[in-house]
Every structure is written in C-alpha cells, then in structure tokens.
C-alpha positions as a Markdown table, in Angstrom:
| # | Residue | x | y | z |
|---|---|---|---|---|
| 1 | Met | 0.1 | -0.3 | -0.1 |
| 2 | Ser | 1.5 | 3.6 | -0.6 |
| 3 | Leu | 1.6 | 6.6 | 1.4 |
| 4 | Asn | -1.1 | 8.7 | -0.7 |
| 5 | Glu | -3.4 | 5.0 | 0.0 |
| 6 | Lys | -2.6 | 5.0 | 3.4 |
| 7 | Ile | -3.0 | 8.4 | 4.1 |
| 8 | Ser | -6.8 | 8.3 | 2.4 |
| 9 | Lys | -7.6 | 5.3 | 4.1 |
| 10 | Phe | -6.6 | 7.1 | 7.5 |
| 11 | Phe | -8.3 | 10.4 | 6.6 |
| 12 | Lys | -11.6 | 8.0 | 5.2 |
| 13 | Phe | -11.1 | 10.1 | 1.9 |
| 14 | Asp | -13.6 | 7.6 | 0.5 |
| 15 | Glu | -16.5 | 7.7 | 2.9 |
| 16 | Leu | -16.5 | 11.7 | 3.1 |
| 17 | Asn | -16.1 | 12.2 | -0.9 |
| 18 | Thr | -12.7 | 13.8 | -0.6 |
| 19 | Asn | -9.2 | 13.6 | -2.2 |
| 20 | Met | -5.7 | 14.7 | -1.5 |
| 21 | Arg | -5.3 | 17.6 | -3.9 |
| 22 | Thr | -8.6 | 19.4 | -2.4 |
| 23 | Glu | -7.6 | 18.8 | 1.4 |
| 24 | Leu | -4.2 | 20.2 | 1.1 |
| 25 | Val | -6.0 | 23.5 | -0.8 |
| 26 | Ala | -8.4 | 23.8 | 2.0 |
| 27 | Gly | -5.8 | 23.2 | 4.4 |
| 28 | Ile | -3.6 | 26.1 | 2.4 |
| 29 | Thr | -6.8 | 28.4 | 1.7 |
| 30 | Thr | -7.6 | 28.0 | 5.7 |
| 31 | Phe | -4.0 | 28.7 | 7.2 |
| 32 | Ala | -3.9 | 32.2 | 4.9 |
| 33 | Thr | -7.7 | 33.3 | 6.3 |
| 34 | Leu | -6.2 | 32.7 | 9.7 |
| 35 | Ala | -2.7 | 33.6 | 9.4 |
| 36 | Tyr | -3.8 | 36.9 | 11.1 |
| 37 | Ile | -3.9 | 35.8 | 14.8 |
| 38 | Met | -0.3 | 35.8 | 14.9 |
| 39 | Ile | -0.1 | 39.1 | 14.5 |
| 40 | Val | -3.7 | 40.4 | 16.2 |
| 41 | Ile | -3.0 | 38.2 | 19.3 |
| 42 | Pro | 0.3 | 39.2 | 20.8 |
| 43 | Asn | -0.3 | 42.6 | 19.7 |
| 44 | Ile | -3.4 | 43.0 | 22.0 |
| 45 | Leu | -1.6 | 41.1 | 25.0 |
| 46 | Ser | 1.3 | 43.0 | 25.0 |
| 47 | Gly | -1.0 | 46.0 | 26.3 |
| 48 | Ile | -1.5 | 44.0 | 29.7 |
| 49 | Gly | 2.7 | 43.6 | 29.6 |
| 50 | Met | 2.6 | 40.5 | 28.3 |
| 51 | Pro | 5.9 | 39.7 | 26.1 |
| 52 | Arg | 4.8 | 39.9 | 22.6 |
| 53 | Glu | 7.5 | 37.5 | 21.3 |
| 54 | Ala | 6.5 | 34.9 | 24.0 |
| 55 | Thr | 2.9 | 35.2 | 23.2 |
| 56 | Thr | 3.6 | 35.2 | 19.5 |
| 57 | Ser | 5.1 | 31.3 | 20.2 |
| 58 | Thr | 2.5 | 30.2 | 22.6 |
| 59 | Ile | -0.2 | 30.9 | 19.9 |
| 60 | Ile | 1.7 | 29.3 | 17.5 |
| 61 | Tyr | 2.4 | 26.1 | 19.5 |
| 62 | Met | -1.5 | 26.0 | 20.6 |
| 63 | Ala | -2.3 | 26.4 | 17.1 |
| 64 | Phe | -0.4 | 23.5 | 16.0 |
| 65 | Phe | -1.4 | 21.4 | 19.2 |
| 66 | Gly | -4.9 | 22.3 | 18.3 |
| 67 | Cys | -5.3 | 21.6 | 14.5 |
| 68 | Met | -3.5 | 18.6 | 15.0 |
| 69 | Phe | -5.2 | 17.1 | 17.6 |
| 70 | Met | -8.9 | 17.7 | 15.6 |
| 71 | Gly | -7.7 | 16.2 | 12.5 |
| 72 | Leu | -5.5 | 13.2 | 13.7 |
| 73 | Phe | -8.4 | 12.2 | 16.7 |
| 74 | Ala | -11.4 | 13.5 | 15.5 |
| 75 | Asn | -10.6 | 14.0 | 11.8 |
| 76 | Arg | -12.4 | 17.3 | 11.1 |
| 77 | Pro | -11.3 | 20.2 | 9.1 |
| 78 | Phe | -11.6 | 22.5 | 11.3 |
| 79 | Ala | -8.8 | 24.6 | 12.5 |
| 80 | Val | -8.3 | 25.1 | 16.3 |
| 81 | Ala | -6.4 | 27.6 | 17.8 |
| 82 | Pro | -6.7 | 30.0 | 21.2 |
| 83 | Leu | -9.8 | 32.2 | 20.4 |
| 84 | Leu | -9.4 | 35.9 | 19.5 |
| 85 | Ala | -12.8 | 37.0 | 20.8 |
| 86 | Glu | -11.6 | 35.8 | 24.6 |
| 87 | Tyr | -8.5 | 37.4 | 24.3 |
| 88 | Val | -10.2 | 40.4 | 24.1 |
| 89 | Phe | -12.3 | 40.0 | 26.4 |
| 90 | Leu | -9.3 | 39.2 | 28.9 |
| 91 | Ala | -7.3 | 41.8 | 28.1 |
| 92 | Tyr | -10.0 | 44.5 | 28.6 |
| 93 | Thr | -12.4 | 43.1 | 30.9 |
| 94 | Ile | -11.0 | 40.1 | 33.0 |
| 95 | Val | -7.2 | 41.5 | 33.8 |
| 96 | Pro | -8.6 | 44.9 | 35.4 |
| 97 | Met | -10.6 | 42.8 | 37.6 |
| 98 | Phe | -7.6 | 41.6 | 39.0 |
| 99 | Gly | -6.0 | 44.6 | 39.0 |
| 100 | Asp | -3.9 | 46.4 | 36.4 |
| 101 | Gly | -0.7 | 44.0 | 35.3 |
| 102 | Glu | -2.3 | 41.0 | 37.5 |
| 103 | Trp | -2.5 | 39.1 | 34.1 |
| 104 | Gln | -0.9 | 35.7 | 36.1 |
| 105 | Lys | -4.1 | 35.8 | 38.2 |
| 106 | Ala | -6.3 | 36.3 | 35.0 |
| 107 | Phe | -5.0 | 33.0 | 33.6 |
| 108 | Gly | -4.8 | 31.6 | 37.1 |
| 109 | Ala | -8.8 | 31.8 | 36.7 |
| 110 | Val | -8.6 | 30.4 | 33.0 |
| 111 | Ala | -6.9 | 27.5 | 33.9 |
| 112 | Ile | -9.6 | 27.1 | 36.6 |
| 113 | Ala | -12.1 | 27.1 | 34.3 |
| 114 | Ala | -10.3 | 25.0 | 31.8 |
| 115 | Ile | -10.2 | 22.1 | 34.1 |
| 116 | Thr | -13.8 | 22.4 | 34.9 |
| 117 | Leu | -14.6 | 22.2 | 31.4 |
| 118 | Phe | -12.3 | 19.4 | 30.6 |
| 119 | Val | -14.2 | 17.7 | 33.5 |
| 120 | Leu | -17.6 | 18.5 | 32.2 |
| 121 | Thr | -16.7 | 17.4 | 28.8 |
| 122 | Ile | -15.8 | 14.1 | 29.7 |
| 123 | Cys | -18.5 | 13.2 | 31.7 |
| 124 | Asn | -20.7 | 14.3 | 28.9 |
| 125 | Val | -22.2 | 16.9 | 30.7 |
| 126 | Arg | -21.2 | 19.4 | 28.2 |
| 127 | Ala | -22.6 | 18.0 | 25.4 |
| 128 | Trp | -25.8 | 17.2 | 26.7 |
| 129 | Ile | -26.2 | 21.2 | 27.9 |
| 130 | Val | -24.7 | 22.1 | 24.7 |
| 131 | Asn | -27.8 | 20.7 | 22.5 |
| 132 | Cys | -30.3 | 21.4 | 24.9 |
| 133 | Leu | -29.3 | 25.1 | 25.0 |
| 134 | Pro | -32.0 | 27.9 | 23.2 |
| 135 | Ala | -30.9 | 28.8 | 19.8 |
| 136 | Cys | -31.8 | 32.5 | 20.7 |
| 137 | Met | -29.5 | 32.7 | 23.1 |
| 138 | Lys | -26.8 | 31.0 | 21.4 |
| 139 | Tyr | -27.2 | 33.9 | 18.6 |
| 140 | Ala | -27.3 | 36.2 | 21.4 |
| 141 | Phe | -23.9 | 35.3 | 23.0 |
| 142 | Thr | -22.0 | 35.5 | 19.2 |
| 143 | Ala | -24.1 | 38.7 | 18.2 |
| 144 | Gly | -23.2 | 40.5 | 21.5 |
| 145 | Leu | -19.5 | 39.5 | 21.6 |
| 146 | Gly | -19.1 | 40.8 | 18.0 |
| 147 | Leu | -20.9 | 44.2 | 18.8 |
| 148 | Tyr | -18.1 | 44.0 | 21.8 |
| 149 | Leu | -15.4 | 43.3 | 19.4 |
| 150 | Ala | -16.4 | 46.3 | 17.2 |
| 151 | Phe | -16.3 | 48.4 | 20.0 |
| 152 | Val | -13.2 | 47.5 | 20.9 |
| 153 | Gly | -11.8 | 48.1 | 17.4 |
| 154 | Leu | -13.1 | 51.1 | 17.0 |
| 155 | Lys | -12.0 | 52.4 | 20.6 |
| 156 | Gly | -8.7 | 51.4 | 20.0 |
| 157 | Ala | -8.3 | 52.9 | 16.1 |
| 158 | Gly | -9.1 | 56.1 | 17.9 |
| 159 | Ile | -11.8 | 56.3 | 15.6 |
| 160 | Val | -14.5 | 56.4 | 18.6 |
| 161 | Gln | -13.2 | 58.1 | 22.1 |
| 162 | Ile | -14.4 | 58.3 | 25.4 |
| 163 | Leu | -14.5 | 61.5 | 27.0 |
| 164 | Asp | -15.7 | 62.9 | 30.1 |
| 165 | Gly | -17.7 | 59.3 | 30.2 |
| 166 | Asn | -19.8 | 59.7 | 27.2 |
| 167 | Thr | -18.7 | 58.0 | 23.5 |
| 168 | Thr | -18.0 | 60.5 | 20.8 |
| 169 | Ile | -16.3 | 60.3 | 17.4 |
| 170 | Gly | -12.3 | 60.5 | 17.3 |
| 171 | Asn | -10.1 | 63.1 | 15.4 |
| 172 | Phe | -10.3 | 61.9 | 11.8 |
| 173 | Cys | -7.3 | 64.0 | 10.9 |
| 174 | Asp | -5.1 | 61.8 | 12.7 |
| 175 | Ile | -2.9 | 59.5 | 10.4 |
| 176 | Asn | -3.7 | 56.5 | 12.9 |
| 177 | Val | -7.5 | 57.0 | 12.9 |
| 178 | Ile | -7.3 | 57.5 | 8.9 |
| 179 | Leu | -5.2 | 54.0 | 8.4 |
| 180 | Ala | -7.5 | 52.0 | 10.7 |
| 181 | Ile | -10.1 | 53.0 | 8.5 |
| 182 | Thr | -8.4 | 52.5 | 5.4 |
| 183 | Gly | -8.1 | 48.8 | 6.6 |
| 184 | Val | -11.7 | 48.5 | 7.1 |
| 185 | Val | -12.3 | 49.8 | 3.6 |
| 186 | Ile | -9.9 | 47.4 | 2.0 |
| 187 | Ile | -11.0 | 44.5 | 4.2 |
| 188 | Gly | -14.8 | 45.3 | 3.5 |
| 189 | Ala | -14.1 | 45.6 | 0.0 |
| 190 | Leu | -12.4 | 42.3 | -0.3 |
| 191 | Thr | -14.4 | 40.4 | 1.7 |
| 192 | Val | -17.4 | 41.8 | -0.6 |
| 193 | Lys | -15.6 | 40.6 | -3.6 |
| 194 | Gly | -15.5 | 36.9 | -1.7 |
| 195 | Val | -11.0 | 37.5 | -1.3 |
| 196 | Lys | -10.8 | 34.6 | 0.8 |
| 197 | Val | -7.4 | 36.2 | 2.2 |
| 198 | Ala | -9.0 | 39.6 | 3.1 |
| 199 | Met | -7.8 | 39.9 | 6.4 |
| 200 | Leu | -4.4 | 38.9 | 5.9 |
| 201 | Val | -4.1 | 41.4 | 2.3 |
| 202 | Gly | -5.5 | 44.1 | 5.0 |
| 203 | Leu | -3.0 | 43.7 | 7.6 |
| 204 | Ile | 0.0 | 44.0 | 5.1 |
| 205 | Ala | -1.8 | 46.9 | 2.9 |
| 206 | Val | -2.4 | 49.1 | 6.1 |
| 207 | Thr | 1.5 | 48.1 | 7.5 |
| 208 | Ala | 2.8 | 49.1 | 4.4 |
| 209 | Leu | 0.8 | 52.5 | 4.0 |
| 210 | Ala | 1.7 | 53.0 | 8.0 |
| 211 | Leu | 5.4 | 52.3 | 7.0 |
| 212 | Ile | 5.3 | 55.1 | 4.6 |
| 213 | Phe | 3.7 | 57.4 | 7.1 |
| 214 | Gly | 6.3 | 56.6 | 10.0 |
| 215 | Gln | 4.1 | 54.8 | 12.2 |
| 216 | Thr | 6.1 | 51.8 | 12.2 |
| 217 | Val | 9.3 | 50.7 | 11.7 |
| 218 | Ile | 11.4 | 47.9 | 9.9 |
| 219 | Pro | 13.4 | 45.7 | 12.4 |
| 220 | Asn | 16.6 | 45.0 | 12.2 |
| 221 | Thr | 15.9 | 41.2 | 11.3 |
| 222 | Leu | 13.1 | 39.9 | 9.5 |
| 223 | Ile | 13.7 | 36.0 | 10.7 |
| 224 | Ser | 14.9 | 35.0 | 13.8 |
| 225 | Ala | 14.9 | 31.8 | 16.1 |
| 226 | Pro | 11.6 | 30.8 | 18.2 |
| 227 | Ala | 11.2 | 32.9 | 21.0 |
| 228 | Ser | 11.3 | 30.9 | 24.4 |
| 229 | Ile | 7.7 | 30.5 | 26.0 |
| 230 | Ser | 9.8 | 30.5 | 29.5 |
| 231 | Pro | 8.1 | 34.2 | 30.5 |
| 232 | Leu | 4.9 | 32.3 | 30.0 |
| 233 | Phe | 4.7 | 28.8 | 31.0 |
| 234 | Leu | 3.7 | 27.7 | 34.3 |
| 235 | Lys | 3.5 | 31.8 | 35.0 |
| 236 | Ala | -0.4 | 31.4 | 35.7 |
| 237 | Asp | -1.5 | 32.2 | 39.3 |
| 238 | Ile | -4.0 | 29.5 | 40.2 |
| 239 | Met | -3.6 | 29.5 | 43.9 |
| 240 | Gly | -3.9 | 33.6 | 43.6 |
| 241 | Ala | -7.6 | 32.8 | 41.7 |
| 242 | Leu | -8.4 | 30.4 | 44.2 |
| 243 | His | -10.7 | 33.0 | 46.1 |
| 244 | Ile | -14.4 | 33.1 | 46.4 |
| 245 | Gln | -14.6 | 36.8 | 45.1 |
| 246 | Tyr | -13.0 | 35.2 | 41.9 |
| 247 | Leu | -16.0 | 32.9 | 41.5 |
| 248 | Pro | -17.8 | 35.0 | 39.4 |
| 249 | Ile | -15.0 | 35.9 | 37.3 |
| 250 | Ile | -14.2 | 31.7 | 36.6 |
| 251 | Phe | -18.0 | 31.7 | 35.8 |
| 252 | Ile | -17.7 | 33.9 | 33.4 |
| 253 | Ile | -14.8 | 32.7 | 31.8 |
| 254 | Leu | -16.2 | 29.0 | 31.8 |
| 255 | Val | -19.5 | 30.6 | 30.3 |
| 256 | Leu | -17.8 | 32.0 | 27.3 |
| 257 | Met | -15.5 | 28.6 | 26.9 |
| 258 | Phe | -18.7 | 26.9 | 26.5 |
| 259 | Val | -20.5 | 29.2 | 24.3 |
| 260 | Asp | -17.4 | 30.3 | 21.8 |
| 261 | Thr | -16.3 | 26.6 | 21.1 |
| 262 | Met | -20.0 | 25.6 | 20.9 |
| 263 | Gly | -20.9 | 28.4 | 18.3 |
| 264 | Thr | -17.9 | 28.1 | 16.1 |
| 265 | Leu | -18.2 | 24.4 | 16.1 |
| 266 | Ile | -21.8 | 23.8 | 15.2 |
| 267 | Gly | -21.5 | 26.7 | 12.9 |
| 268 | Val | -18.4 | 25.5 | 11.2 |
| 269 | Ser | -20.2 | 22.0 | 10.9 |
| 270 | Ala | -23.4 | 23.1 | 9.4 |
| 271 | Lys | -21.2 | 25.0 | 6.5 |
| 272 | Ala | -19.4 | 21.8 | 5.8 |
| 273 | Gly | -23.1 | 19.5 | 6.1 |
| 274 | Phe | -21.9 | 17.5 | 9.4 |
| 275 | Leu | -24.8 | 18.2 | 10.9 |
| 276 | Asp | -27.7 | 15.5 | 11.2 |
| 277 | Glu | -31.3 | 16.3 | 10.8 |
| 278 | Lys | -32.3 | 17.3 | 14.3 |
| 279 | Gly | -29.3 | 20.3 | 14.0 |
| 280 | Asn | -26.6 | 18.3 | 15.9 |
| 281 | Leu | -23.0 | 17.2 | 15.4 |
| 282 | Pro | -22.5 | 13.4 | 15.3 |
| 283 | Glu | -19.9 | 12.4 | 17.5 |
| 284 | Ile | -19.8 | 16.1 | 19.0 |
| 285 | Lys | -17.9 | 14.7 | 21.6 |
| 286 | Lys | -14.8 | 14.1 | 19.7 |
| 287 | Pro | -13.9 | 17.8 | 18.6 |
| 288 | Met | -15.1 | 19.0 | 22.1 |
| 289 | Leu | -12.3 | 16.9 | 23.9 |
| 290 | Val | -9.6 | 18.2 | 21.1 |
| 291 | Asp | -10.8 | 21.9 | 22.4 |
| 292 | Ser | -11.4 | 21.3 | 26.4 |
| 293 | Ile | -8.0 | 19.3 | 26.5 |
| 294 | Ser | -6.1 | 22.1 | 24.2 |
| 295 | Thr | -7.5 | 24.5 | 26.5 |
| 296 | Met | -6.2 | 23.1 | 29.3 |
| 297 | Ile | -2.8 | 22.9 | 27.7 |
| 298 | Ala | -3.3 | 26.1 | 26.5 |
| 299 | Ser | -3.5 | 27.9 | 30.4 |
| 300 | Ser | -0.5 | 26.3 | 31.1 |
| 301 | Met | 1.2 | 28.7 | 28.5 |
| 302 | Cys | -0.7 | 31.6 | 29.7 |
| 303 | Ala | -3.1 | 31.4 | 26.9 |
| 304 | Ile | -6.9 | 31.4 | 26.8 |
| 305 | Thr | -9.8 | 28.8 | 25.2 |
| 306 | Ser | -8.9 | 27.0 | 22.2 |
| 307 | Gly | -11.7 | 26.4 | 19.8 |
| 308 | Val | -13.0 | 26.1 | 16.6 |
| 309 | Tyr | -12.4 | 29.5 | 14.3 |
| 310 | Leu | -15.2 | 30.7 | 12.1 |
| 311 | Glu | -12.3 | 31.0 | 9.1 |
| 312 | Ser | -12.4 | 27.0 | 8.9 |
| 313 | Thr | -15.6 | 27.5 | 7.0 |
| 314 | Thr | -13.2 | 28.8 | 3.9 |
| 315 | Gly | -11.5 | 25.4 | 4.2 |
| 316 | Val | -14.7 | 23.9 | 4.0 |
| 317 | Gln | -15.6 | 26.0 | 0.9 |
| 318 | Ala | -12.7 | 25.0 | -0.9 |
| 319 | Gly | -13.7 | 21.7 | -0.3 |
| 320 | Gly | -11.9 | 20.4 | 2.7 |
| 321 | Arg | -13.9 | 17.6 | 4.8 |
| 322 | Ser | -11.4 | 15.4 | 6.6 |
| 323 | Gly | -8.9 | 16.0 | 9.4 |
| 324 | Leu | -6.0 | 16.3 | 6.9 |
| 325 | Thr | -6.7 | 19.6 | 6.2 |
| 326 | Ala | -6.3 | 20.8 | 10.0 |
| 327 | Val | -3.3 | 18.7 | 10.1 |
| 328 | Leu | -1.9 | 21.0 | 7.2 |
| 329 | Val | -3.2 | 24.0 | 9.1 |
| 330 | Gly | -1.4 | 23.3 | 12.0 |
| 331 | Leu | 1.9 | 22.6 | 10.1 |
| 332 | Leu | 1.6 | 25.8 | 8.3 |
| 333 | Phe | 1.5 | 27.4 | 11.5 |
| 334 | Leu | 4.9 | 26.3 | 12.8 |
| 335 | Thr | 6.2 | 28.5 | 10.2 |
| 336 | Gly | 5.5 | 31.6 | 11.8 |
| 337 | Leu | 7.8 | 30.6 | 14.7 |
| 338 | Phe | 10.7 | 32.2 | 12.9 |
| 339 | Phe | 9.3 | 35.3 | 11.5 |
| 340 | Ser | 8.4 | 37.1 | 15.0 |
| 341 | Pro | 10.5 | 40.2 | 14.4 |
| 342 | Leu | 8.4 | 40.7 | 11.1 |
| 343 | Phe | 5.0 | 40.2 | 13.3 |
| 344 | Gly | 6.1 | 42.7 | 15.5 |
| 345 | Met | 6.2 | 45.6 | 13.0 |
| 346 | Ile | 2.5 | 45.1 | 11.9 |
| 347 | Ser | 0.5 | 48.3 | 12.3 |
| 348 | Ser | -2.2 | 48.3 | 15.5 |
| 349 | Ser | -4.1 | 50.5 | 13.0 |
| 350 | Ala | -4.5 | 47.3 | 10.9 |
| 351 | Cys | -5.1 | 44.9 | 13.8 |
| 352 | Asn | -8.0 | 47.5 | 15.1 |
| 353 | Ala | -9.7 | 47.3 | 11.6 |
| 354 | Val | -9.4 | 43.4 | 12.0 |
| 355 | Leu | -11.4 | 43.4 | 14.8 |
| 356 | Ile | -14.0 | 45.7 | 13.5 |
| 357 | Ile | -14.6 | 43.9 | 10.5 |
| 358 | Ile | -14.5 | 40.5 | 12.5 |
| 359 | Gly | -17.2 | 42.1 | 14.9 |
| 360 | Ile | -19.5 | 42.8 | 12.0 |
| 361 | Leu | -19.2 | 39.3 | 10.6 |
| 362 | Met | -20.3 | 38.2 | 14.1 |
| 363 | Val | -22.9 | 40.3 | 14.6 |
| 364 | Ser | -24.6 | 39.1 | 11.5 |
| 365 | Val | -26.4 | 36.1 | 13.0 |
| 366 | Ile | -28.4 | 38.6 | 15.0 |
| 367 | Arg | -31.2 | 37.9 | 11.5 |
| 368 | Gln | -31.6 | 34.0 | 13.1 |
| 369 | Ile | -33.1 | 35.6 | 16.5 |
| 370 | Asn | -37.1 | 35.3 | 16.4 |
| 371 | Phe | -38.0 | 38.8 | 17.3 |
| 372 | Asp | -41.7 | 37.9 | 16.6 |
| 373 | Asp | -41.8 | 35.9 | 19.3 |
| 374 | Met | -41.0 | 38.6 | 22.8 |
| 375 | Ser | -40.0 | 35.5 | 25.1 |
| 376 | Glu | -37.0 | 35.0 | 23.4 |
| 377 | Ala | -36.5 | 38.4 | 21.3 |
| 378 | Ile | -36.0 | 40.1 | 25.3 |
| 379 | Pro | -33.2 | 37.9 | 26.7 |
| 380 | Ala | -31.4 | 37.8 | 23.6 |
| 381 | Ala | -31.8 | 41.7 | 23.1 |
| 382 | Ile | -30.7 | 42.1 | 26.5 |
| 383 | Thr | -27.9 | 39.8 | 26.2 |
| 384 | Ile | -26.8 | 41.9 | 23.2 |
| 385 | Phe | -27.1 | 45.0 | 24.8 |
| 386 | Leu | -25.2 | 44.5 | 27.8 |
| 387 | Met | -22.5 | 42.5 | 26.0 |
| 388 | Ala | -21.9 | 45.9 | 23.9 |
| 389 | Phe | -22.5 | 48.6 | 26.1 |
| 390 | Ser | -21.2 | 47.5 | 29.7 |
| 391 | Ser | -18.3 | 45.3 | 28.3 |
| 392 | Asn | -19.3 | 43.2 | 31.0 |
| 393 | Ile | -20.0 | 39.6 | 29.1 |
| 394 | Gly | -20.7 | 37.7 | 32.6 |
| 395 | Val | -23.5 | 40.0 | 34.1 |
| 396 | Ala | -25.0 | 40.2 | 30.3 |
| 397 | Val | -24.7 | 36.2 | 29.8 |
| 398 | Ala | -26.5 | 35.7 | 33.5 |
| 399 | Cys | -29.1 | 37.9 | 32.7 |
| 400 | Gly | -29.9 | 36.2 | 29.6 |
| 401 | Phe | -30.2 | 33.0 | 31.3 |
| 402 | Ile | -32.0 | 34.4 | 34.0 |
| 403 | Leu | -34.7 | 36.0 | 31.5 |
| 404 | Tyr | -35.2 | 33.7 | 29.7 |
| 405 | Pro | -37.0 | 30.6 | 31.5 |
| 406 | Ile | -38.9 | 33.5 | 33.3 |
| 407 | Leu | -40.4 | 34.9 | 30.5 |
| 408 | Lys | -40.9 | 31.6 | 28.9 |
| 409 | Leu | -42.9 | 30.7 | 32.3 |
| 410 | Ile | -44.6 | 34.2 | 31.8 |
| 411 | Ala | -45.7 | 33.2 | 28.2 |
| 412 | Gly | -47.4 | 30.0 | 28.8 |
| 413 | Lys | -44.4 | 27.9 | 26.9 |
| 414 | Lys | -43.2 | 26.0 | 30.0 |
| 415 | Asp | -43.0 | 23.3 | 27.3 |
| 416 | Glu | -40.0 | 24.3 | 25.8 |
| 417 | Leu | -37.8 | 24.8 | 29.1 |
| 418 | Asn | -35.5 | 21.8 | 29.9 |
| 419 | Ile | -33.4 | 20.4 | 33.0 |
| 420 | Pro | -30.1 | 22.4 | 31.3 |
| 421 | Val | -31.6 | 25.7 | 31.2 |
| 422 | Trp | -33.1 | 25.6 | 34.8 |
| 423 | Ile | -29.4 | 24.6 | 35.6 |
| 424 | Leu | -27.9 | 27.6 | 34.0 |
| 425 | Phe | -30.6 | 30.1 | 35.7 |
| 426 | Val | -29.6 | 28.6 | 39.2 |
| 427 | Ala | -26.1 | 29.1 | 38.0 |
| 428 | Ser | -26.6 | 32.9 | 37.1 |
| 429 | Cys | -28.8 | 33.6 | 40.2 |
| 430 | Ala | -25.7 | 32.2 | 42.4 |
| 431 | Phe | -23.3 | 34.5 | 39.8 |
| 432 | Phe | -25.2 | 37.9 | 41.0 |
| 433 | Val | -25.1 | 36.4 | 44.9 |
| 434 | Leu | -21.4 | 36.5 | 44.6 |
| 435 | Tyr | -20.9 | 39.2 | 42.5 |
| 436 | Lys | -18.9 | 42.5 | 43.8 |
| 437 | Phe | -20.8 | 45.1 | 41.7 |
C-alpha cells in the first residue's frame, strides 16, 4: 500500500468524498485566512504587559497542537487555536478585575475554568447542555460578542473615544485613525468580492501604508530563532485566583468557553454539512475533547480558550472534509515561529481594522433570532445590549439565562424549558449573589 493510499484510508477520503489535492488546497486556504491571529493577538496582549515574542510562540504552538489533534483524533477539517474574541475580553475586562498588570491571576482563573470544562466534557455534561441550549441565546452570545469586538476595535483605532464618560467621535485627521478606516475599507471591499485572504491582505496593506507615513519601522532582522515561552510557561497564578471573590470571574470565563467553542463548532459543521436532521453534530464529543484538552494545555502557557475558528469555513468551501485539512493548517502555523520580528512591525491600526470587520461578521447571526417571539427576543436583545454597552460579558450572559425561563413561563411556554436551562438559571442567580458590583 502506497503512502497516498495509507493517508486516504486513515482520513477516510472515500467515505467523505474527498481527495488529497482538495484537502491540501483547503488546508492552505484556511491557514491563509487565519494567519492574522499570529499578529493581532500578541498586539492585544502586549498592552497588558505580556511579552510579545513569547506570546507569539505560545499562540503558534497551541494552534499547531489544536489543529493536529483535531485532524488526527476527530478527523474534522476544523482549525483549532486560541480564540481572538476571548483574548480581547481577557485583556480589557478580566485583567482589570484582578488589577492592572495582574495577568498571572487572570490566567489562573482561566486554568481553573479550563480544568472544569475538561471534566464536564469527559462526563458528557457539556454536550448535553450544548444540545439543550435555546438557539436564540446561542445567537445572542455571538452577536453580542461581535458588537463588543467592534467597539474595542473602533476605540483602539481612535475612530470613537471616551471623553468625560461619553462616547464621541474621534479625530479623523489623525493618521492612525485614517489608517484604521483605510484598513476597514480594504478588508471590507475584499470580503465583498469574496477574497478569502481579505484579513491578511488588509493587515499587509495597512502596515505598508504605516511604514510610508512613519507609524511603524522595519526591524533589524525579519527572521529569528523561535522565541522561548519560558516567560509564560506555568506562570498562571492558580492559587491567587482560588478565592471566593473570584468565583464570578471564573464563571464568566467558563460560560464563554462553553458559548464560544459551541457556536463556532456548530456553525462550521453546518457549513460543511456535518449536522444530522436534528441539527446536532454526530460524535460531537471528539471535537469537544480536542478543544477542552487544548484549552487546558494552553492555560499552562498563559493562553486562553482554544476553539474552532469560523475561518475554517473557507477551507470547507474549498472542499475540505477530512482531518488532513486541519493537520496541514497546524504544520503551516509552525513556520510562523521564525518570523516573530516581522509580526512585531504590523501596525496596530491594521489590527483594530481586523477587529471591527470580525465584529461585523459575528453580529450577522442576529438575523437568526426570532424577534416575533418576544419571550425569545427580549432575553436575547438584553444579552446583546449588555455585552456591547457594559463590556461585562458575564453579567450579560447571566441576565440572559435568568430572563429566558422567566419570560417563557409568563408566555405559557413552559414546555420549551428543559433541565439545562434551569441549571443555568440557578448558576446565574448564584453569580449575582457572589458578584461584587
């Protein structure tokens, strides 16, 4: 048996109606659309005092591990890596809750939540809850997080600013604002034209303009040996986070892990045609084990939740159906270890433009919410509003989980409620009891 035949048999090419060439093209396509995270995430974390080079290496290692695990164990064409949206939330919301610069404690809370997620996964509790969650709340979490991301991008770019407690328009004559707006236009135009690498092209184009206008500089060397992860490895302060006052924060992180990983996993699976007639993913425990184990390992290196990226849909659209697509994505991520200096010169304006566009893409799921049924529209809308306007995702999620069963009971629709909904109702009530306002 030849190597190609062995690979074909291992990844079940015949069963999945795919072939080697298609899978390789899908892997390259997915990586090209996802490569921006090696630039954007370290840029965000450098703002809370984390070393950029070590962070870049950590992101790459975790993307490599997650993709390889997904491909070889679950045989799905899903790219798994630390999730950008959760990094934004951690940097701008979670870390300040512990105190400025206290990122070690924040990642200690992440580690506790990651271990809890893993236990819930192996006990099948996670899959049970995910399959029973109301669809309107799933979409609300995604849309709310999208608005939150877009606002962070707009504020970081200077397009909007906070003055005397009020949100106002920024200075459109500022070069960094102009660069960010240019980035949004470039990425938006390319997205409209169906260009799959729109994010990456936008990052490169805006950085080139930033070079011309003196807003960034070319490093002395573009290639270097992989940066050590020792500044981050086992630096999470788990003991510091093990305090009753931090339980609401751990709850927030755990809920986010649930929602983020679930939303993208189901969304990409639907795009690939993997869902059954009930809208569930067969053998869902395998990809859930992948992201929960990846997340637990990531927390040891001060990285946050690893989950399936929506950009995986580009590989699926290119024909990717087997785990070989994910394996190739993981291998391609490793090449990024040698280009850390190059990533460091990427303009922050370009990164903020990416956040704005990703926010728009995430908000688009709001159309899936049934606004004709107010027992679903109200809890969904309140969740979205609170996420976007309070920047407190935990409070937003808890409010949604409390309002949903109450309004369903009032509407006389108690048959639409199930045990997981009531479990989340009780957990959310406990969250408010413990939360320090």
